mmCIF file of C-alpha atoms in Angstrom:
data_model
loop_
_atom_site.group_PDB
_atom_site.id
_atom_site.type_symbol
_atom_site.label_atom_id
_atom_site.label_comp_id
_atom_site.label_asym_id
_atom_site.label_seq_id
_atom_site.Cartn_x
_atom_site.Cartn_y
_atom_site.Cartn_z
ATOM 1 C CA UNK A 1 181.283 45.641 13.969
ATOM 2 C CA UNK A 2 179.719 43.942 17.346
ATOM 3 C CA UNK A 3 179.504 45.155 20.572
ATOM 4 C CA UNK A 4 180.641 43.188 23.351
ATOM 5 C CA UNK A 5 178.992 45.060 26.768
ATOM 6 C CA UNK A 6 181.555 43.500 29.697
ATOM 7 C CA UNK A 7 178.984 44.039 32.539
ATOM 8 C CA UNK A 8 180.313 43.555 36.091
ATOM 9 C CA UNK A 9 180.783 44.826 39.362
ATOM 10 C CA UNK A 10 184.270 44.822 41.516
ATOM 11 C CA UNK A 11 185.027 45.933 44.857
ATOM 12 C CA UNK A 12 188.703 45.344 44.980
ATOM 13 C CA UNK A 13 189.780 45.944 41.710
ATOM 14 C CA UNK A 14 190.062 41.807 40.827
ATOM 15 C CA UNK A 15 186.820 41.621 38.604
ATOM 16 C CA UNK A 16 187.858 44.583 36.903
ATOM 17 C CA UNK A 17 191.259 43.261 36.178
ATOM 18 C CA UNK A 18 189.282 40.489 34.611
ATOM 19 C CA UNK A 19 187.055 42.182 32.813
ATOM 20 C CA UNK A 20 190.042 44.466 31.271
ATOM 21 C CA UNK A 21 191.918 41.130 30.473
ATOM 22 C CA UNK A 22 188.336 40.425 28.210
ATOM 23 C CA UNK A 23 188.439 43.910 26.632
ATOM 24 C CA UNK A 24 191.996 43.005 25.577
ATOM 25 C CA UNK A 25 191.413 39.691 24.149
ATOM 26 C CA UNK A 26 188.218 40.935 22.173
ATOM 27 C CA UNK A 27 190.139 44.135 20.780
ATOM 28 C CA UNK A 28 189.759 44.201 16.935
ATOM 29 C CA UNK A 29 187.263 41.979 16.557
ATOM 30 C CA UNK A 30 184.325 43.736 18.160
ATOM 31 C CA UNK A 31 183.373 47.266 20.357
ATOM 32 C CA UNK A 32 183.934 46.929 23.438
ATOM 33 C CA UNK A 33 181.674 48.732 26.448
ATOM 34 C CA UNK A 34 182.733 48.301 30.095
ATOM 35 C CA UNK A 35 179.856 48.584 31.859
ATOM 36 C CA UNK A 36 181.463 49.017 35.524
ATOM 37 C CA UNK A 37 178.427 48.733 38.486
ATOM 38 C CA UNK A 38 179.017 51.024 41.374
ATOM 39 C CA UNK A 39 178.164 51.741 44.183
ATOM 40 C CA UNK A 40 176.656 55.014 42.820
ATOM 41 C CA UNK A 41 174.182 52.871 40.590
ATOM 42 C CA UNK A 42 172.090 51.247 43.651
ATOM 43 C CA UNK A 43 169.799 53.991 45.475
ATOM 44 C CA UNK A 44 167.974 52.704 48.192
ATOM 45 C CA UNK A 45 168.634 49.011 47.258
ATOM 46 C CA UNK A 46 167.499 49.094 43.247
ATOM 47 C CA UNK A 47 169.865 49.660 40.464
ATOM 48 C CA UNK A 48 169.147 52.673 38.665
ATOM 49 C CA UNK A 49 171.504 53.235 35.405
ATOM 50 C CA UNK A 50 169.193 53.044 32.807
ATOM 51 C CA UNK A 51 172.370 54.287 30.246
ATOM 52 C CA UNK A 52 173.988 50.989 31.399
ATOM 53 C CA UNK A 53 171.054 49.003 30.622
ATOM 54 C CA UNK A 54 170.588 50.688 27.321
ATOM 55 C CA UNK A 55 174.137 49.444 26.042
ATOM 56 C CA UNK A 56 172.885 46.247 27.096
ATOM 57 C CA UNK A 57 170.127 46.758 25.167
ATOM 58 C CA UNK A 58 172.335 47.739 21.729
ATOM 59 C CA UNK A 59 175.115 44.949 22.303
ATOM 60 C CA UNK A 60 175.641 42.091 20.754
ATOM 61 C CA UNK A 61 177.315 40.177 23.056
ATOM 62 C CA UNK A 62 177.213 40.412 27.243
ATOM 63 C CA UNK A 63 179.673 39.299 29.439
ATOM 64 C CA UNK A 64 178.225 39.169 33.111
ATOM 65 C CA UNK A 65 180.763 39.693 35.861
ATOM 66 C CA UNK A 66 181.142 39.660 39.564
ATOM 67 C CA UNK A 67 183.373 38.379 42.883
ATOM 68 C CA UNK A 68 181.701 35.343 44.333
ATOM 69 C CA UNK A 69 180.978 36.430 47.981
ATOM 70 C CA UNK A 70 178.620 34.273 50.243
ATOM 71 C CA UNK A 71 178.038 31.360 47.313
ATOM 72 C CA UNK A 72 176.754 33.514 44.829
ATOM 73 C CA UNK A 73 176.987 37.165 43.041
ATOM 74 C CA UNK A 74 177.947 39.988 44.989
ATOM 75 C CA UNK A 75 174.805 41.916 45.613
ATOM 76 C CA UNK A 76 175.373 45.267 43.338
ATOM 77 C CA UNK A 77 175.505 42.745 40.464
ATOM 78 C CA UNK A 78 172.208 41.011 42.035
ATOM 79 C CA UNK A 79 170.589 44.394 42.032
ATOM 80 C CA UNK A 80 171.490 45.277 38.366
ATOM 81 C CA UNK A 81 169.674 41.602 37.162
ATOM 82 C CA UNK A 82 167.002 42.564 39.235
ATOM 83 C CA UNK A 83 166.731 45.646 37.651
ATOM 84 C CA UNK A 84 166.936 43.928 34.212
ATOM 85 C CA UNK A 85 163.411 42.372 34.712
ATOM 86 C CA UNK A 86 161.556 45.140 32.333
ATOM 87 C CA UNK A 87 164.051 43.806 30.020
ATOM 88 C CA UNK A 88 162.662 40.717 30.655
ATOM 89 C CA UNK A 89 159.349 40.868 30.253
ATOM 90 C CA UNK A 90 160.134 42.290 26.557
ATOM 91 C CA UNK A 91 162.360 39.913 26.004
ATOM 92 C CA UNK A 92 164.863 42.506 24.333
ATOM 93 C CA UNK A 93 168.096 40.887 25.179
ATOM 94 C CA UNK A 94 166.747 37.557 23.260
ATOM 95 C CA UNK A 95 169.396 35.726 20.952
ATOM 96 C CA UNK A 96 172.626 37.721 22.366
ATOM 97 C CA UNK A 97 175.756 35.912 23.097
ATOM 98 C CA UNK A 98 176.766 36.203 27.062
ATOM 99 C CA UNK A 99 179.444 34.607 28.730
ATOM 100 C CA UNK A 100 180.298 35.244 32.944
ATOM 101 C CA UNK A 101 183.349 35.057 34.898
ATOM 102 C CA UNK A 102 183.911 34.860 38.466
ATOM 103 C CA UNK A 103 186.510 35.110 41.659
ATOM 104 C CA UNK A 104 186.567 33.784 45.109
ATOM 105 C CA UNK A 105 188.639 33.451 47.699
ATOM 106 C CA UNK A 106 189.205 29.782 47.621
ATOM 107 C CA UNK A 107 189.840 27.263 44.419
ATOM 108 C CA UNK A 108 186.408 25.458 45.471
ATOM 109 C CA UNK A 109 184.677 28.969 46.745
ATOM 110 C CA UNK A 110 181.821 28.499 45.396
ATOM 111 C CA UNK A 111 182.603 30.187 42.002
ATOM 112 C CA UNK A 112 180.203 27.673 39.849
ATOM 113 C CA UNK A 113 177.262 28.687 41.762
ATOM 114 C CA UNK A 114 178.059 32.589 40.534
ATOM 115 C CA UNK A 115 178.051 31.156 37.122
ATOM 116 C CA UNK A 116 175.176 29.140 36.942
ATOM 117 C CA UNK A 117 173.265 32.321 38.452
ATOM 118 C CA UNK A 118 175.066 33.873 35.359
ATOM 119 C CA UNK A 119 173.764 31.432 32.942
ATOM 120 C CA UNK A 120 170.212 31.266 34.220
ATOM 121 C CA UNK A 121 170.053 34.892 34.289
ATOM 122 C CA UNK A 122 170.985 34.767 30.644
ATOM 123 C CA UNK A 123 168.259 32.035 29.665
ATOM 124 C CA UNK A 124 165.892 34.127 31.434
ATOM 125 C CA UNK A 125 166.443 36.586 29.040
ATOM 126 C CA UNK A 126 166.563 34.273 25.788
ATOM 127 C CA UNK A 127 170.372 34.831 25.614
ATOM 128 C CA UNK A 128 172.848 32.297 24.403
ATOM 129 C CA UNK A 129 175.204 30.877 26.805
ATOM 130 C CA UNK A 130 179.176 30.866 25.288
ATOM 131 C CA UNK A 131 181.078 28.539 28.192
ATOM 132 C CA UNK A 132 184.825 27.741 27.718
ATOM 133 C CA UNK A 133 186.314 25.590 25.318
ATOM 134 C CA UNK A 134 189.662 24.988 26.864
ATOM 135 C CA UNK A 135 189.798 21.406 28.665
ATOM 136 C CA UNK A 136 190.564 21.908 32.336
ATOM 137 C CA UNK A 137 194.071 21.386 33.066
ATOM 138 C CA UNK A 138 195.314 20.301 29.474
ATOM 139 C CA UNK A 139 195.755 23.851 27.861
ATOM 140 C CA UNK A 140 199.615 23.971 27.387
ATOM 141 C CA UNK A 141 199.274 27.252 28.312
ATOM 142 C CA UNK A 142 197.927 26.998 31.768
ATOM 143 C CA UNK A 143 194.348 28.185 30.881
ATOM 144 C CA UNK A 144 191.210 27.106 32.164
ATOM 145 C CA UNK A 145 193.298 26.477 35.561
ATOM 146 C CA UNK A 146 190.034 25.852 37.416
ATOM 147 C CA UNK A 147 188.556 23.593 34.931
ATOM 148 C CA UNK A 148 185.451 25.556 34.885
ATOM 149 C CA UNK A 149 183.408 24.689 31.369
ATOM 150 C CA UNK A 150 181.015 27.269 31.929
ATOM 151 C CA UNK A 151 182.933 30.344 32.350
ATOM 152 C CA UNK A 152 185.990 31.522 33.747
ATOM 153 C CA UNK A 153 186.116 30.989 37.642
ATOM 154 C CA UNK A 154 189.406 32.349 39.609
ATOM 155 C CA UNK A 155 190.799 32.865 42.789
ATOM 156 C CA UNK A 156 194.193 34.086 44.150
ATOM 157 C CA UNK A 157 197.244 31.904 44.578
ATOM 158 C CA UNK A 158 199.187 33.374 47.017
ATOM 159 C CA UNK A 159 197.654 36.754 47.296
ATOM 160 C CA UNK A 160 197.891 36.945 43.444
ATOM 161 C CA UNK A 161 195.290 36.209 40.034
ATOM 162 C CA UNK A 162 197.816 33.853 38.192
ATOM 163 C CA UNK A 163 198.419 35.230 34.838
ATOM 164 C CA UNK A 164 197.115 31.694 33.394
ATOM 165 C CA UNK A 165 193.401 33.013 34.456
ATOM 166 C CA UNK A 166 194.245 36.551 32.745
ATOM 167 C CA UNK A 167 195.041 34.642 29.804
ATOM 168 C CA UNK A 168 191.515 32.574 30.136
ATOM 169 C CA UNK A 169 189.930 36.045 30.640
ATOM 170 C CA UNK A 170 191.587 37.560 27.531
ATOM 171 C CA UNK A 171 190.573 33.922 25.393
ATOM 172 C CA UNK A 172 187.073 34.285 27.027
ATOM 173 C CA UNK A 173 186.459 38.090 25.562
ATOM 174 C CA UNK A 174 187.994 36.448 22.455
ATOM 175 C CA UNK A 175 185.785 33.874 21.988
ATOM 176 C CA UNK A 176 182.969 36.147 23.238
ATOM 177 C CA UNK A 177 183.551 38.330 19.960
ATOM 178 C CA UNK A 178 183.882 35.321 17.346
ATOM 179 C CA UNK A 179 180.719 34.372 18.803
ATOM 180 C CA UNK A 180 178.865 37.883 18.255
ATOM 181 C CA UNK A 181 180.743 38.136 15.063
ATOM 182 C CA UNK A 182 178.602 34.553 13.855
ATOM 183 C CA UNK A 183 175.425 35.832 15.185
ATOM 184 C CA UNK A 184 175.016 39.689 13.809
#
């Protein structure tokens, strides 16, 4: 079976929620590894975790996950990318599957710059990008509220995640597997 590594860092427990919601929709069809970043895992500014990177290393399928804060990843998830560059170099996450997701504060916060850093991250490393396939604002179920093509992008609606973008998370993770399923 595939492994689906749901990489990501959260502060307030939003990301996570996310990133759970992805577990969920992926269930059955693939392993699943949350690969929470903490606090813990940056020493004097570097990600260290090499056990994180090393599930990385054995999945077939990485979701990359973070809160948008000042235009762009949060810095814990910066440092872990940063920390992927031996990685890099060998090329040795080549020809997975990755997908991101995102919050922000606002509904134009800046979310699509977190998941373009996502997807150039992911080219960097030879990976294939998996975006969304739901139209923006034409699922019947709500999903893809945003109308973000290239990965989920949320943000609270009064003071809540709407459960239309826990749905897109738990379709994302979905489609995440199918994907690693086709390529292993």
């Amino acid at each position: 079976m595939p492994l689906l590594a749901i990489v990501y860092f959260s502060i307030s427990g939003t990301t996570e929620r996310l990133a759970h919601a992805m577990a969920r929709g992926a269930a059955g069809m693939t392993e699943i590894a949350l690969c929470q970043i903490t606090g813990d895992d940056i020493v004097s500014g570097r990600f260290q975790n090499e056990r994180l990177l090393e599930i990385i290393d054995r999945a077939d399928a990485v979701a990359f996950g973070s809160p948008t804060y000042m235009g762009g990843p949060a810095a814990q998830f910066k440092a872990f990318a940063d920390a992927s560059s031996d990685r890099w170099s060998q090329q040795r996450w080549a020809n997975k599957i990755a997908g991101g997701f995102t919050t922000g504060a606002c509904a134009s916060g800046d979310q699509l710059h977190t998941l373009t850093y996502f997807s150039i991250l992911a080219a960097q490393h030879g990976m294939l990008w998996c975006g969304l396939d739901l139209p923006g604002g034409e699922d019947p179920s709500g999903r893809n509220r945003l109308g973000s093509q290239l990965g989920l992008a949320t943000h609270f609606v009064d003071g809540a995640l709407p459960q239309s973008d826990i749905s897109t998370a738990a379709y994302l993770g979905q489609r995440l597997a199918k994907m690693a399923g086709r390529n292993g």
